[in-house]
Amino acid sequence: MPSSTASTLRDLHLLHQRAKALRDRLTSGPKTLAARKLALETRQKALDDAKKALQDEKVAVKKHEHHLQSQQSKSDDLKVKLNAVKKNDEYKAIQNQLALDKNHMEKTEGEILEAMERVDEKTRLVAEAELEVKKFTDEVAALAKQIDEHAEAQKAQLAELDKAIVEAESLIDEEQRDRYRRTVKQRGADALASAEDGACSGCYVTLTSQVMNELINGQTLQFCMTCGRMLYLADAEQNTSKYGRS
Ligand SMILES: [Zn+2]
């Protein structure tokens, strides 16, 4: 059969199934994109946090350096004072203070070195995160473009299928068309099912011999009494009847 015409219920079912698959793809694309965008936001946030942490670390280095400078000038002042003192005990006290200050300054120098190492490490992390965010941003943009491009073709295909589905309603006897439409409205592509080996392929319940006979005679539309799907004969069981003709 041409891609968008139905001459049997089986064809019509196929049209409904293809329309459903297209609708699913049209909704799944934007969902995937939204999820990727959310993941990108999370990474962007992590990058911002890493930049902030790097900035804080740089401030900490500056503070330590400032502290060291004030310790040094305090010690320099004490050394000047030391040269001027006459009393021995005062001399000793200043010497002790200078020794304490020296320890203190060594400790501060160690802290500066450690903080600078952390600055290096955080600089590296920020650079990595920036690369990652850039790559991910490009990926998300490419995905958005791809989804847009596909959506256009998919919408055109869907419009064609919907048109063919409406045209195929002529397959259904007029007095049963309302029931057909209701069933399609409720169940979409699941509105139809083939009868295979004497059972409904939608719910797998065995069909009565009367329903099977009607299907083979093919004069009236048959519904599964269990699940309500409209029935047609599977390929192997098709004959030339109206609802089973291939
Ligand atoms: Zn059924």
mmCIF file of C-alpha atoms and ligand atoms in Angstrom:
data_model
loop_
_atom_site.group_PDB
_atom_site.id
_atom_site.type_symbol
_atom_site.label_atom_id
_atom_site.label_comp_id
_atom_site.label_asym_id
_atom_site.label_seq_id
_atom_site.Cartn_x
_atom_site.Cartn_y
_atom_site.Cartn_z
ATOM 1 C CA MET A 1 0.000 0.000 0.000
ATOM 2 C CA PRO A 2 1.157 3.595 -0.454
ATOM 3 C CA SER A 3 2.541 4.961 2.796
ATOM 4 C CA SER A 4 -0.561 6.904 3.753
ATOM 5 C CA THR A 5 -3.629 5.113 2.523
ATOM 6 C CA ALA A 6 -5.644 2.388 4.179
ATOM 7 C CA SER A 7 -7.691 -0.182 2.386
ATOM 8 C CA THR A 8 -8.215 -2.490 5.364
ATOM 9 C CA LEU A 9 -8.605 -2.166 9.106
ATOM 10 C CA ARG A 10 -5.125 -3.623 9.378
ATOM 11 C CA ASP A 11 -3.793 -0.712 7.293
ATOM 12 C CA LEU A 12 -5.839 1.705 9.350
ATOM 13 C CA HIS A 13 -4.378 0.240 12.546
ATOM 14 C CA LEU A 14 -0.895 0.707 11.101
ATOM 15 C CA LEU A 15 -1.669 4.367 10.361
ATOM 16 C CA HIS A 16 -2.832 4.870 13.941
ATOM 17 C CA GLN A 17 0.307 3.172 15.253
ATOM 18 C CA ARG A 18 2.602 5.280 13.091
ATOM 19 C CA ALA A 19 0.781 8.451 14.172
ATOM 20 C CA LYS A 20 1.209 7.428 17.810
ATOM 21 C CA ALA A 21 4.929 6.722 17.337
ATOM 22 C CA LEU A 22 5.354 10.171 15.769
ATOM 23 C CA ARG A 23 3.425 11.875 18.573
ATOM 24 C CA ASP A 24 5.576 10.053 21.130
ATOM 25 C CA ARG A 25 8.754 11.203 19.386
ATOM 26 C CA LEU A 26 7.464 14.764 19.145
ATOM 27 C CA THR A 27 6.960 14.852 22.907
ATOM 28 C CA SER A 28 10.045 12.839 23.909
ATOM 29 C CA GLY A 29 12.474 15.177 22.080
ATOM 30 C CA PRO A 30 11.587 18.286 24.099
ATOM 31 C CA LYS A 31 11.543 16.195 27.299
ATOM 32 C CA THR A 32 15.080 14.958 26.637
ATOM 33 C CA LEU A 33 16.158 18.507 25.836
ATOM 34 C CA ALA A 34 14.633 19.863 29.054
ATOM 35 C CA ALA A 35 16.488 17.203 31.061
ATOM 36 C CA ARG A 36 19.793 18.082 29.354
ATOM 37 C CA LYS A 37 19.215 21.785 29.996
ATOM 38 C CA LEU A 38 18.626 21.058 33.656
ATOM 39 C CA ALA A 39 21.861 19.028 33.804
ATOM 40 C CA LEU A 40 23.662 21.936 32.134
ATOM 41 C CA GLU A 41 22.295 24.357 34.732
ATOM 42 C CA THR A 42 23.638 22.088 37.480
ATOM 43 C CA ARG A 43 27.094 22.115 35.878
ATOM 44 C CA GLN A 44 26.976 25.874 35.377
ATOM 45 C CA LYS A 45 26.113 26.252 39.049
ATOM 46 C CA ALA A 46 29.053 23.993 40.004
ATOM 47 C CA LEU A 47 31.332 26.179 37.847
ATOM 48 C CA ASP A 48 30.064 29.349 39.530
ATOM 49 C CA ASP A 49 30.693 27.752 42.935
ATOM 50 C CA ALA A 50 34.228 26.751 41.897
ATOM 51 C CA LYS A 51 34.951 30.313 40.725
ATOM 52 C CA LYS A 52 33.671 31.685 44.011
ATOM 53 C CA ALA A 53 35.843 29.232 45.980
ATOM 54 C CA LEU A 54 38.894 30.265 43.932
ATOM 55 C CA GLN A 55 38.155 33.926 44.609
ATOM 56 C CA ASP A 56 37.812 33.240 48.344
ATOM 57 C CA GLU A 57 41.145 31.403 48.343
ATOM 58 C CA LYS A 58 42.874 34.337 46.610
ATOM 59 C CA VAL A 59 41.446 36.685 49.248
ATOM 60 C CA ALA A 60 42.767 34.351 51.956
ATOM 61 C CA VAL A 61 46.297 34.531 50.446
ATOM 62 C CA LYS A 62 46.128 38.332 50.441
ATOM 63 C CA LYS A 63 45.042 38.353 54.101
ATOM 64 C CA HIS A 64 47.931 36.079 55.129
ATOM 65 C CA GLU A 65 50.370 38.271 53.174
ATOM 66 C CA HIS A 66 49.029 41.382 54.814
ATOM 67 C CA HIS A 67 49.317 39.744 58.225
ATOM 68 C CA LEU A 68 52.921 38.731 57.477
ATOM 69 C CA GLN A 69 53.808 42.290 56.449
ATOM 70 C CA SER A 70 52.468 43.751 59.689
ATOM 71 C CA GLN A 71 54.365 41.081 61.680
ATOM 72 C CA GLN A 72 57.549 41.985 59.833
ATOM 73 C CA SER A 73 57.256 45.705 60.472
ATOM 74 C CA LYS A 74 56.476 45.011 64.127
ATOM 75 C CA SER A 75 59.647 42.907 64.364
ATOM 76 C CA ASP A 76 61.695 45.567 62.571
ATOM 77 C CA ASP A 77 60.520 48.136 65.123
ATOM 78 C CA LEU A 78 61.449 45.778 67.962
ATOM 79 C CA LYS A 79 64.947 45.295 66.523
ATOM 80 C CA VAL A 80 65.465 49.067 66.453
ATOM 81 C CA LYS A 81 64.261 49.221 70.039
ATOM 82 C CA LEU A 82 66.593 46.340 71.011
ATOM 83 C CA ASN A 83 69.635 48.346 69.939
ATOM 84 C CA ALA A 84 68.577 51.212 72.176
ATOM 85 C CA VAL A 85 67.824 49.327 75.450
ATOM 86 C CA LYS A 86 70.237 49.505 78.312
ATOM 87 C CA LYS A 87 68.695 47.183 80.848
ATOM 88 C CA ASN A 88 69.524 43.518 80.564
ATOM 89 C CA ASP A 89 66.083 42.170 81.524
ATOM 90 C CA GLU A 90 64.417 44.485 79.000
ATOM 91 C CA TYR A 91 66.883 43.270 76.371
ATOM 92 C CA LYS A 92 66.013 39.652 77.172
ATOM 93 C CA ALA A 93 62.283 40.364 77.020
ATOM 94 C CA ILE A 94 62.581 41.902 73.534
ATOM 95 C CA GLN A 95 64.729 39.012 72.368
ATOM 96 C CA ASN A 96 62.088 36.576 73.572
ATOM 97 C CA GLN A 97 59.414 38.558 71.805
ATOM 98 C CA LEU A 98 61.470 38.574 68.586
ATOM 99 C CA ALA A 99 61.879 34.793 68.784
ATOM 100 C CA LEU A 100 58.124 34.379 69.263
ATOM 101 C CA ASP A 101 57.418 36.702 66.347
ATOM 102 C CA LYS A 102 59.861 34.780 64.153
ATOM 103 C CA ASN A 103 57.948 31.534 64.884
ATOM 104 C CA HIS A 104 54.715 33.283 64.180
ATOM 105 C CA MET A 105 55.976 34.612 60.846
ATOM 106 C CA GLU A 106 57.268 31.195 59.806
ATOM 107 C CA LYS A 107 53.853 29.777 60.544
ATOM 108 C CA THR A 108 52.210 32.501 58.447
ATOM 109 C CA GLU A 109 54.632 31.817 55.577
ATOM 110 C CA GLY A 110 53.644 28.152 55.708
ATOM 111 C CA GLU A 111 49.977 29.137 55.588
ATOM 112 C CA ILE A 112 50.642 31.348 52.569
ATOM 113 C CA LEU A 113 52.334 28.484 50.729
ATOM 114 C CA GLU A 114 49.449 26.132 51.498
ATOM 115 C CA ALA A 115 46.867 28.693 50.402
ATOM 116 C CA MET A 116 48.782 29.290 47.158
ATOM 117 C CA GLU A 117 48.768 25.557 46.454
ATOM 118 C CA ARG A 118 45.002 25.588 46.961
ATOM 119 C CA VAL A 119 44.743 28.537 44.558
ATOM 120 C CA ASP A 120 46.626 26.496 41.941
ATOM 121 C CA GLU A 121 44.411 23.465 42.481
ATOM 122 C CA LYS A 122 41.224 25.547 42.330
ATOM 123 C CA THR A 123 42.424 27.356 39.215
ATOM 124 C CA ARG A 124 42.863 23.965 37.570
ATOM 125 C CA LEU A 125 39.371 22.847 38.661
ATOM 126 C CA VAL A 126 37.778 26.049 37.326
ATOM 127 C CA ALA A 127 39.517 25.596 33.961
ATOM 128 C CA GLU A 128 38.275 21.996 33.750
ATOM 129 C CA ALA A 129 34.735 22.961 34.694
ATOM 130 C CA GLU A 130 34.773 25.794 32.137
ATOM 131 C CA LEU A 131 35.776 23.380 29.380
ATOM 132 C CA GLU A 132 33.105 20.933 30.439
ATOM 133 C CA VAL A 133 30.373 23.579 30.553
ATOM 134 C CA LYS A 134 31.430 24.878 27.147
ATOM 135 C CA LYS A 135 31.313 21.375 25.641
ATOM 136 C CA PHE A 136 27.971 20.616 27.275
ATOM 137 C CA THR A 137 26.494 23.942 26.134
ATOM 138 C CA ASP A 138 27.469 23.115 22.548
ATOM 139 C CA GLU A 139 25.922 19.654 22.869
ATOM 140 C CA VAL A 140 22.651 21.034 24.209
ATOM 141 C CA ALA A 141 22.512 23.610 21.391
ATOM 142 C CA ALA A 142 23.149 20.887 18.797
ATOM 143 C CA LEU A 143 20.447 18.711 20.337
ATOM 144 C CA ALA A 144 17.950 21.595 20.323
ATOM 145 C CA LYS A 145 18.710 22.262 16.653
ATOM 146 C CA GLN A 146 18.374 18.572 15.773
ATOM 147 C CA ILE A 147 15.058 18.259 17.626
ATOM 148 C CA ASP A 148 13.746 21.364 15.871
ATOM 149 C CA GLU A 149 14.747 20.074 12.462
ATOM 150 C CA HIS A 150 13.257 16.620 13.063
ATOM 151 C CA ALA A 151 10.080 18.079 14.562
ATOM 152 C CA GLU A 152 9.344 19.923 11.351
ATOM 153 C CA ALA A 153 9.475 16.747 9.259
ATOM 154 C CA GLN A 154 7.654 14.753 11.924
ATOM 155 C CA LYS A 155 4.819 17.290 12.114
ATOM 156 C CA ALA A 156 4.414 17.174 8.334
ATOM 157 C CA GLN A 157 4.332 13.367 8.417
ATOM 158 C CA LEU A 158 1.843 13.425 11.249
ATOM 159 C CA ALA A 159 -0.457 15.809 9.383
ATOM 160 C CA GLU A 160 -0.329 13.459 6.395
ATOM 161 C CA LEU A 161 -1.129 10.452 8.583
ATOM 162 C CA ASP A 162 -3.986 12.228 10.370
ATOM 163 C CA LYS A 163 -5.449 13.125 6.989
ATOM 164 C CA ALA A 164 -5.150 9.524 5.802
ATOM 165 C CA ILE A 165 -6.770 8.308 9.022
ATOM 166 C CA VAL A 166 -9.758 10.584 8.469
ATOM 167 C CA GLU A 167 -10.019 9.446 4.858
ATOM 168 C CA ALA A 168 -9.852 5.805 5.977
ATOM 169 C CA GLU A 169 -13.011 6.262 8.034
ATOM 170 C CA SER A 170 -14.886 5.379 4.856
ATOM 171 C CA LEU A 171 -13.788 1.801 5.571
ATOM 172 C CA ILE A 172 -16.176 1.802 8.515
ATOM 173 C CA ASP A 173 -19.895 1.515 7.914
ATOM 174 C CA GLU A 174 -21.584 4.811 8.609
ATOM 175 C CA GLU A 175 -23.792 3.504 11.414
ATOM 176 C CA GLN A 176 -20.678 2.267 13.278
ATOM 177 C CA ARG A 177 -18.515 5.294 12.669
ATOM 178 C CA ASP A 178 -19.493 7.042 15.904
ATOM 179 C CA ARG A 179 -18.464 4.011 17.932
ATOM 180 C CA TYR A 180 -15.225 3.785 15.947
ATOM 181 C CA ARG A 181 -14.486 7.464 16.656
ATOM 182 C CA ARG A 182 -15.253 7.087 20.360
ATOM 183 C CA THR A 183 -12.991 4.056 20.596
ATOM 184 C CA VAL A 184 -10.161 5.862 18.796
ATOM 185 C CA LYS A 185 -10.621 8.908 20.986
ATOM 186 C CA GLN A 186 -10.362 6.794 24.120
ATOM 187 C CA ARG A 187 -7.633 4.393 23.065
ATOM 188 C CA GLY A 188 -5.698 5.974 20.225
ATOM 189 C CA ALA A 189 -3.566 3.377 18.443
ATOM 190 C CA ASP A 190 -4.911 0.727 20.831
ATOM 191 C CA ALA A 191 -8.399 1.104 19.377
ATOM 192 C CA LEU A 192 -7.749 -1.784 17.022
ATOM 193 C CA ALA A 193 -6.351 -5.283 17.405
ATOM 194 C CA SER A 194 -5.876 -8.262 15.156
ATOM 195 C CA ALA A 195 -7.559 -11.575 15.833
ATOM 196 C CA GLU A 196 -4.814 -14.161 15.994
ATOM 197 C CA ASP A 197 -5.342 -17.892 16.518
ATOM 198 C CA GLY A 198 -8.889 -17.171 17.626
ATOM 199 C CA ALA A 199 -7.874 -14.634 20.291
ATOM 200 C CA CYS A 200 -7.803 -10.844 20.528
ATOM 201 C CA SER A 201 -4.132 -9.763 20.212
ATOM 202 C CA GLY A 202 -4.899 -6.759 22.409
ATOM 203 C CA CYS A 203 -6.017 -8.624 25.513
ATOM 204 C CA TYR A 204 -5.263 -12.262 24.546
ATOM 205 C CA VAL A 205 -8.757 -13.412 25.449
ATOM 206 C CA THR A 206 -10.250 -16.072 23.163
ATOM 207 C CA LEU A 207 -12.919 -14.755 20.828
ATOM 208 C CA THR A 208 -16.266 -16.512 20.451
ATOM 209 C CA SER A 209 -16.798 -18.548 17.324
ATOM 210 C CA GLN A 210 -19.599 -16.159 16.429
ATOM 211 C CA VAL A 211 -17.189 -13.189 16.429
ATOM 212 C CA MET A 212 -14.671 -15.213 14.413
ATOM 213 C CA ASN A 213 -17.361 -16.156 11.888
ATOM 214 C CA GLU A 214 -18.450 -12.534 11.577
ATOM 215 C CA LEU A 215 -14.837 -11.504 11.034
ATOM 216 C CA ILE A 216 -14.424 -14.093 8.295
ATOM 217 C CA ASN A 217 -17.708 -13.050 6.690
ATOM 218 C CA GLY A 218 -16.466 -9.520 7.093
ATOM 219 C CA GLN A 219 -19.774 -7.740 6.778
ATOM 220 C CA THR A 220 -19.898 -5.950 10.121
ATOM 221 C CA LEU A 221 -17.332 -4.334 12.361
ATOM 222 C CA GLN A 222 -16.520 -6.601 15.311
ATOM 223 C CA PHE A 223 -15.433 -5.512 18.777
ATOM 224 C CA CYS A 224 -13.607 -7.626 21.338
ATOM 225 C CA MET A 225 -16.148 -8.283 24.101
ATOM 226 C CA THR A 226 -13.399 -8.233 26.725
ATOM 227 C CA CYS A 227 -11.303 -5.142 25.912
ATOM 228 C CA GLY A 228 -13.523 -3.359 23.391
ATOM 229 C CA ARG A 229 -10.910 -3.111 20.632
ATOM 230 C CA MET A 230 -12.074 -3.221 17.013
ATOM 231 C CA LEU A 231 -10.996 -6.470 15.470
ATOM 232 C CA TYR A 232 -9.557 -7.476 12.139
ATOM 233 C CA LEU A 233 -8.106 -10.750 10.917
ATOM 234 C CA ALA A 234 -4.355 -11.226 11.166
ATOM 235 C CA ASP A 235 -2.427 -11.709 7.885
ATOM 236 C CA ALA A 236 -2.546 -15.504 7.869
ATOM 237 C CA GLU A 237 -6.268 -15.551 8.466
ATOM 238 C CA GLN A 238 -7.267 -12.867 6.026
ATOM 239 C CA ASN A 239 -9.716 -13.540 3.279
ATOM 240 C CA THR A 240 -11.386 -11.255 0.813
ATOM 241 C CA SER A 241 -14.037 -9.960 3.191
ATOM 242 C CA LYS A 242 -14.602 -6.281 3.698
ATOM 243 C CA TYR A 243 -12.945 -5.985 7.112
ATOM 244 C CA GLY A 244 -10.268 -8.571 6.452
ATOM 245 C CA ARG A 245 -9.262 -7.868 2.880
ATOM 246 C CA SER A 246 -5.579 -7.249 2.351
HETATM 247 ZN ZN ZN B 1 -9.523 -7.793 23.448
#
